[in-house]
Tab-separated table of C-alpha atoms and ligand atoms in Angstrom:
chain	number	residue	atom	x	y	z
A	1	MET	CA	81.256	-192.618	47.651
A	2	ILE	CA	83.059	-195.138	45.459
A	3	ILE	CA	83.031	-198.746	46.697
A	4	SER	CA	84.837	-201.367	44.654
A	5	ILE	CA	84.183	-205.072	45.053
A	6	ALA	CA	87.205	-207.228	44.316
A	7	SER	CA	88.516	-210.723	44.997
A	8	GLY	CA	91.945	-212.260	44.684
A	9	LYS	CA	90.444	-215.134	42.691
A	10	GLY	CA	87.507	-215.777	40.398
A	11	GLY	CA	84.449	-217.783	41.440
A	12	THR	CA	84.019	-216.267	44.911
A	13	GLY	CA	80.614	-214.731	44.151
A	14	LYS	CA	82.000	-211.199	43.796
A	15	THR	CA	79.577	-210.045	41.111
A	16	THR	CA	76.421	-211.303	42.796
A	17	ILE	CA	77.568	-209.593	46.008
A	18	ALA	CA	78.330	-206.337	44.142
A	19	VAL	CA	74.911	-206.430	42.465
A	20	SER	CA	73.110	-207.280	45.709
A	21	LEU	CA	74.829	-204.384	47.474
A	22	ALA	CA	73.859	-202.008	44.656
A	23	LEU	CA	70.230	-203.157	44.846
A	24	SER	CA	70.038	-202.750	48.622
A	25	ILE	CA	71.261	-199.164	48.997
A	26	ASN	CA	68.692	-196.452	49.580
A	27	GLY	CA	69.492	-193.555	47.290
A	28	GLY	CA	70.925	-193.096	43.791
A	29	VAL	CA	73.326	-195.798	42.720
A	30	GLN	CA	75.629	-196.184	39.751
A	31	PHE	CA	77.065	-199.599	38.887
A	32	LEU	CA	80.286	-199.973	36.895
A	33	ASP	CA	81.328	-203.411	35.697
A	34	CYS	CA	85.082	-203.121	35.104
A	35	ASP	CA	85.663	-206.823	34.393
A	36	ALA	CA	86.225	-205.994	30.723
A	37	GLU	CA	87.474	-209.478	29.836
A	38	GLU	CA	84.324	-211.151	31.081
A	39	PRO	CA	81.615	-208.662	32.077
A	40	ASN	CA	78.615	-210.433	33.578
A	41	ALA	CA	76.852	-207.973	35.907
A	42	HIS	CA	74.461	-207.145	33.060
A	43	ILE	CA	73.077	-210.691	33.327
A	44	PHE	CA	71.787	-209.784	36.811
A	45	LEU	CA	70.935	-206.115	36.304
A	46	LYS	CA	69.520	-206.445	32.769
A	47	PRO	CA	70.212	-202.820	31.850
A	48	VAL	CA	68.727	-201.068	28.851
A	49	ILE	CA	71.756	-199.823	26.892
A	50	LYS	CA	71.360	-196.315	25.518
A	51	GLU	CA	74.838	-195.562	24.220
A	52	THR	CA	77.855	-197.475	22.929
A	53	LYS	CA	81.341	-195.978	22.596
A	54	LYS	CA	84.349	-197.523	20.883
A	55	VAL	CA	87.578	-197.635	22.892
A	56	VAL	CA	90.791	-197.021	20.936
A	57	ILE	CA	94.453	-196.770	21.860
A	58	PRO	CA	97.165	-195.057	19.787
A	59	VAL	CA	99.612	-197.633	18.414
A	60	PRO	CA	102.737	-196.900	16.364
A	61	GLU	CA	102.830	-197.149	12.585
A	62	ILE	CA	106.332	-197.126	11.129
A	63	ASP	CA	107.335	-195.260	7.981
A	64	GLU	CA	110.082	-197.573	6.747
A	65	LYS	CA	111.232	-194.953	4.236
A	66	LYS	CA	112.391	-192.825	7.167
A	67	CYS	CA	113.402	-195.608	9.618
A	68	THR	CA	117.157	-196.245	10.009
A	69	TYR	CA	116.616	-199.315	12.253
A	70	CYS	CA	118.531	-197.598	15.046
A	71	GLY	CA	116.558	-199.541	17.695
A	72	ARG	CA	115.770	-196.541	19.940
A	73	CYS	CA	112.026	-197.298	19.877
A	74	ARG	CA	112.669	-200.881	21.003
A	75	GLU	CA	114.875	-199.634	23.855
A	76	VAL	CA	112.239	-197.255	25.220
A	77	CYS	CA	109.312	-199.639	24.907
A	78	ALA	CA	108.751	-201.079	28.390
A	79	TYR	CA	106.325	-203.667	27.024
A	80	ASN	CA	108.486	-205.360	24.360
A	81	ALA	CA	105.987	-204.354	21.714
A	82	ILE	CA	108.624	-203.504	19.069
A	83	ALA	CA	111.332	-205.690	17.523
A	84	VAL	CA	114.077	-204.137	15.370
A	85	MET	CA	116.653	-206.015	13.329
A	86	LYS	CA	119.509	-203.983	11.950
A	87	GLY	CA	120.422	-204.636	8.326
A	88	THR	CA	123.727	-206.439	7.668
A	89	ASP	CA	125.896	-206.936	4.568
A	90	GLY	CA	124.012	-204.270	2.660
A	91	LYS	CA	120.671	-205.892	3.470
A	92	LYS	CA	117.826	-203.741	4.680
A	93	GLY	CA	116.833	-204.061	8.374
A	94	SER	CA	113.342	-204.768	9.536
A	95	ILE	CA	111.007	-203.599	12.261
A	96	LEU	CA	107.903	-205.212	13.704
A	97	VAL	CA	105.199	-203.789	15.980
A	98	PHE	CA	103.245	-206.246	18.148
A	99	SER	CA	100.184	-204.084	18.567
A	100	ASN	CA	98.540	-206.518	21.016
A	101	LEU	CA	101.340	-205.798	23.501
A	102	CYS	CA	101.286	-202.035	22.931
A	103	HIS	CA	99.946	-199.918	25.832
A	104	GLY	CA	99.674	-196.796	23.685
A	105	CYS	CA	102.128	-194.893	25.896
A	106	GLY	CA	103.595	-192.861	22.997
A	107	SER	CA	107.251	-193.232	24.093
A	108	CYS	CA	108.438	-194.760	20.826
A	109	SER	CA	107.131	-191.950	18.632
A	110	TYR	CA	108.430	-189.354	21.107
A	111	PHE	CA	111.964	-190.756	21.091
A	112	CYS	CA	112.282	-191.746	17.415
A	113	PRO	CA	115.114	-189.526	16.100
A	114	GLU	CA	113.887	-189.764	12.506
A	115	GLY	CA	110.228	-188.905	13.018
A	116	ALA	CA	109.466	-192.276	11.441
A	117	ILE	CA	106.610	-193.206	13.799
A	118	LYS	CA	103.051	-192.056	13.408
A	119	GLU	CA	100.364	-192.995	15.941
A	120	VAL	CA	97.205	-194.575	14.587
A	121	ASN	CA	94.112	-195.457	16.569
A	122	LYS	CA	93.412	-199.133	17.099
A	123	GLU	CA	90.014	-200.256	18.360
A	124	ILE	CA	90.369	-202.612	21.338
A	125	GLY	CA	86.795	-202.814	22.599
A	126	GLU	CA	83.760	-200.794	23.571
A	127	ILE	CA	81.840	-199.527	26.538
A	128	GLU	CA	78.063	-199.494	26.937
A	129	ILE	CA	76.075	-197.036	29.011
A	130	GLY	CA	72.506	-197.489	30.185
A	131	SER	CA	70.323	-198.010	33.195
A	132	SER	CA	68.604	-200.869	34.935
A	133	THR	CA	65.009	-200.733	36.013
A	134	THR	CA	64.149	-204.398	35.801
A	135	LEU	CA	64.783	-205.044	39.474
A	136	THR	CA	62.600	-203.037	41.799
A	137	ARG	CA	64.492	-201.366	44.625
A	138	SER	CA	62.681	-199.715	47.485
A	139	ASN	CA	62.830	-195.899	47.659
A	140	VAL	CA	65.136	-195.570	44.699
A	141	GLY	CA	65.129	-195.049	40.948
A	142	PRO	CA	67.025	-196.914	38.262
A	143	VAL	CA	70.610	-198.035	38.706
A	144	GLN	CA	72.866	-196.186	36.270
A	145	PHE	CA	74.994	-198.771	34.512
A	146	VAL	CA	78.283	-198.764	32.576
A	147	HIS	CA	80.343	-201.742	31.467
A	148	GLY	CA	83.035	-202.456	28.910
A	149	ARG	CA	84.107	-205.325	26.744
A	150	LEU	CA	87.544	-206.078	25.353
A	151	ASN	CA	87.596	-207.347	21.757
A	152	ILE	CA	88.513	-211.019	21.382
A	153	GLY	CA	92.291	-211.390	21.071
A	154	GLU	CA	93.056	-208.069	22.785
A	155	ALA	CA	94.950	-208.066	26.070
A	156	MET	CA	94.816	-204.466	27.285
A	157	ALA	CA	91.895	-204.098	29.686
A	158	PRO	CA	93.176	-200.953	31.514
A	159	PRO	CA	92.271	-198.467	28.713
A	160	ILE	CA	88.702	-199.862	28.741
A	161	ILE	CA	88.576	-199.595	32.531
A	162	ARG	CA	89.822	-195.978	32.404
A	163	GLN	CA	87.109	-195.176	29.870
A	164	ILE	CA	84.420	-196.790	32.077
A	165	LYS	CA	85.640	-194.842	35.121
A	166	ARG	CA	85.481	-191.548	33.213
A	167	HIS	CA	81.696	-191.967	33.512
A	168	ILE	CA	81.703	-192.024	37.324
A	169	ASN	CA	78.759	-190.009	38.604
A	170	SER	CA	79.947	-188.508	41.873
A	171	THR	CA	76.418	-187.510	42.883
A	172	ARG	CA	75.612	-191.210	43.355
A	173	THR	CA	76.941	-194.103	45.397
A	174	VAL	CA	79.189	-195.857	42.905
A	175	ILE	CA	79.589	-199.637	43.111
A	176	ILE	CA	82.429	-200.989	40.978
A	177	ASP	CA	82.696	-204.679	40.154
A	178	ALA	CA	86.443	-205.310	39.693
A	179	PRO	CA	88.030	-208.052	37.609
A	180	PRO	CA	89.263	-211.061	39.620
A	181	GLY	CA	92.951	-211.407	40.528
A	182	THR	CA	95.585	-208.855	41.488
A	183	SER	CA	97.070	-207.710	38.168
A	184	CYS	CA	97.029	-204.331	36.318
A	185	PRO	CA	93.266	-204.331	35.514
A	186	VAL	CA	92.473	-204.767	39.225
A	187	VAL	CA	94.850	-201.968	40.230
A	188	GLU	CA	93.344	-199.679	37.566
A	189	THR	CA	89.850	-200.522	38.846
A	190	VAL	CA	90.259	-200.179	42.601
A	191	LYS	CA	92.625	-197.188	42.753
A	192	LYS	CA	90.939	-194.025	44.008
A	193	SER	CA	88.080	-196.041	45.544
A	194	ASP	CA	86.949	-194.826	48.955
A	195	PHE	CA	86.637	-198.429	50.100
A	196	CYS	CA	87.192	-201.906	48.698
A	197	VAL	CA	85.238	-205.004	49.704
A	198	LEU	CA	87.326	-208.144	49.242
A	199	VAL	CA	85.147	-211.180	48.664
A	200	THR	CA	86.716	-214.479	49.616
A	201	GLU	CA	85.842	-218.021	50.593
A	202	PRO	CA	87.366	-219.867	53.571
A	203	THR	CA	89.516	-222.316	51.625
A	204	PRO	CA	93.326	-222.528	51.244
A	205	PHE	CA	93.102	-221.148	47.672
A	206	GLY	CA	90.768	-218.380	48.795
A	207	LEU	CA	93.119	-217.409	51.617
A	208	ASN	CA	96.198	-217.453	49.399
A	209	ASP	CA	94.585	-215.094	46.893
A	210	LEU	CA	93.130	-212.935	49.667
A	211	THR	CA	96.612	-212.298	51.068
A	212	LEU	CA	97.801	-211.162	47.614
A	213	ALA	CA	94.822	-208.830	47.240
A	214	VAL	CA	95.463	-207.396	50.723
A	215	GLU	CA	99.058	-206.562	49.719
A	216	VAL	CA	97.824	-204.703	46.629
A	217	LEU	CA	95.245	-202.673	48.569
A	218	ARG	CA	97.760	-201.758	51.270
A	219	LYS	CA	100.148	-200.490	48.570
A	220	LEU	CA	97.324	-198.491	46.986
A	221	LYS	CA	96.308	-197.178	50.434
A	222	VAL	CA	92.655	-198.057	49.789
A	223	PRO	CA	90.764	-198.988	53.010
A	224	PHE	CA	89.219	-202.430	52.820
A	225	GLY	CA	87.318	-205.176	54.603
A	226	VAL	CA	86.380	-208.760	53.853
A	227	VAL	CA	83.127	-210.537	53.009
A	228	ILE	CA	83.333	-214.303	53.460
A	229	ASN	CA	81.097	-216.123	51.036
A	230	ARG	CA	80.131	-219.767	51.606
A	231	SER	CA	81.358	-219.030	55.119
A	232	ASP	CA	80.294	-222.362	56.630
A	233	LEU	CA	82.470	-224.379	54.239
A	234	GLY	CA	86.255	-224.627	54.503
A	235	ASP	CA	88.306	-223.854	57.594
A	236	GLU	CA	89.061	-221.224	60.253
A	237	LYS	CA	92.270	-219.955	58.690
A	238	THR	CA	90.679	-216.972	56.922
A	239	ASP	CA	89.223	-215.769	60.219
A	240	GLN	CA	92.565	-216.251	61.961
A	241	TYR	CA	94.387	-214.355	59.188
A	242	CYS	CA	91.928	-211.436	59.330
A	243	ARG	CA	92.229	-211.247	63.119
A	244	LYS	CA	96.022	-211.292	62.967
A	245	GLU	CA	96.108	-208.625	60.233
A	246	ASN	CA	93.410	-206.510	61.873
A	247	ILE	CA	91.165	-206.762	58.808
A	248	PRO	CA	87.445	-206.297	59.507
A	249	ILE	CA	85.129	-209.122	58.458
A	250	LEU	CA	82.114	-207.175	57.264
A	251	MET	CA	79.676	-209.943	56.417
A	252	ARG	CA	79.373	-213.707	56.155
A	253	ILE	CA	77.140	-215.481	53.680
A	254	PRO	CA	76.660	-219.184	54.395
A	255	PHE	CA	76.476	-221.685	51.551
A	256	LYS	CA	73.008	-222.315	50.208
A	257	LYS	CA	72.284	-224.475	47.206
A	258	GLU	CA	69.407	-222.130	46.383
A	259	ILE	CA	71.778	-219.131	46.114
A	260	ALA	CA	73.893	-221.061	43.597
A	261	ALA	CA	70.755	-222.054	41.691
A	262	ALA	CA	69.540	-218.422	41.621
A	263	TYR	CA	72.991	-217.310	40.436
A	264	SER	CA	72.865	-219.768	37.547
A	265	LYS	CA	69.533	-218.223	36.506
A	266	GLY	CA	70.942	-214.667	36.659
A	267	GLU	CA	69.148	-213.793	39.895
A	268	PRO	CA	71.058	-211.798	42.514
A	269	ILE	CA	70.983	-212.935	46.152
A	270	VAL	CA	68.635	-210.144	47.302
A	271	ARG	CA	66.137	-211.008	44.571
A	272	ALA	CA	66.077	-214.702	45.412
A	273	PHE	CA	66.282	-214.076	49.174
A	274	PRO	CA	64.879	-210.609	49.970
A	275	GLU	CA	65.691	-211.154	53.661
A	276	TYR	CA	69.351	-210.532	52.761
A	277	THR	CA	68.558	-206.917	51.797
A	278	LYS	CA	68.916	-205.757	55.389
A	279	ASP	CA	72.311	-207.503	55.703
A	280	PHE	CA	73.550	-205.735	52.585
A	281	ARG	CA	72.211	-202.424	53.896
A	282	GLU	CA	74.091	-203.053	57.119
A	283	LEU	CA	77.212	-203.798	55.081
A	284	PHE	CA	76.821	-200.467	53.287
A	285	ASN	CA	76.234	-198.594	56.554
A	286	LYS	CA	79.374	-200.105	58.100
A	287	ILE	CA	81.407	-198.949	55.092
A	288	ARG	CA	79.822	-195.491	54.983
A	289	ASN	CA	80.235	-194.893	58.702
A	290	GLY	CA	83.638	-196.560	58.959
A	291	LYS	CA	82.389	-198.626	61.911
A	292	PHE	CA	83.288	-202.270	61.657
A	293	GLY	CA	82.865	-203.509	65.221
B	301	SF4	S1	113.472	-195.232	16.630
B	301	SF4	FE1	112.614	-194.599	14.661
B	301	SF4	S2	114.324	-194.795	13.282
B	301	SF4	FE2	114.904	-195.933	15.085
B	301	SF4	S3	114.249	-198.052	14.651
B	301	SF4	FE3	112.558	-197.048	15.699
B	301	SF4	S4	111.256	-196.254	14.057
B	301	SF4	FE4	113.235	-196.712	13.151
B	302	SF4	S1	103.347	-196.771	22.224
B	302	SF4	FE1	104.514	-197.391	24.076
B	302	SF4	S2	103.876	-199.486	24.420
B	302	SF4	FE2	103.285	-199.016	22.329
B	302	SF4	S3	104.995	-199.711	21.105
B	302	SF4	FE3	105.347	-197.531	21.554
B	302	SF4	S4	106.637	-197.516	23.387
B	302	SF4	FE4	105.743	-199.571	23.211
């Protein structure tokens, strides 16, 4: 079963909840941290990394001896990653590739009528594979761990996320920590999940971003429920919204200064407060059994 943990906004406690869930499940667990722009689950899980793989995407390289500056490549590029200036008054044209915007889709080389585009691999980041044994879990072995990291200055997280997800071990319960927000990296992360836990907080900002995340999950047809973190702060509007939209509230975690302090030391909730383990197990059972009452 693949369970992704997402949140419409950052700072809701998504990662500590994802890690605590992973550490509470009886049975084999694999943890994927797909927040390639800012991976931080490793701070809690402290995995031993056994393998590192570079992630590359194919970007166009132009042979200006063959290029006629016809502009076809610019027309087909949906990401504005190519600029072409036709030559005038006998002057040569010019062509520029903005490789940071390139998604490596291959359209430009496919449609170039002159065969002037060659694809070359560009490294955009890496993924690391290992396992975590530092935190003792009852009845279970190590948590298999995979995360990825985008190189500084790169903007394309989805290829890294795809590479991380290629390592999904379907014999285990897979917990995926998604990036915050509702943009392409989130879609790439949560699609094909069996269930998505949306972590929110009961504030106007939290509710606004929750409604956006709900729209995305409904479009993706991924079943989901909500965990309200710092549930005793803020207002009632998140509860009212969930009731109106028929969204199950799976768990509530009240604010505790000690949880925040543990977080700042890289300690997951269930490590600092072992009594929460049973609540996270209950959360998992609700998701597995599809019973949210
Ligand atoms: S499609 Fe090919 S020939 Fe036309 S501008 Fe692009 S690279 Fe040059
Ligand atoms: S590979 Fe795709 S995204 Fe990249 S420049 Fe070519 S058309 Fe644009």
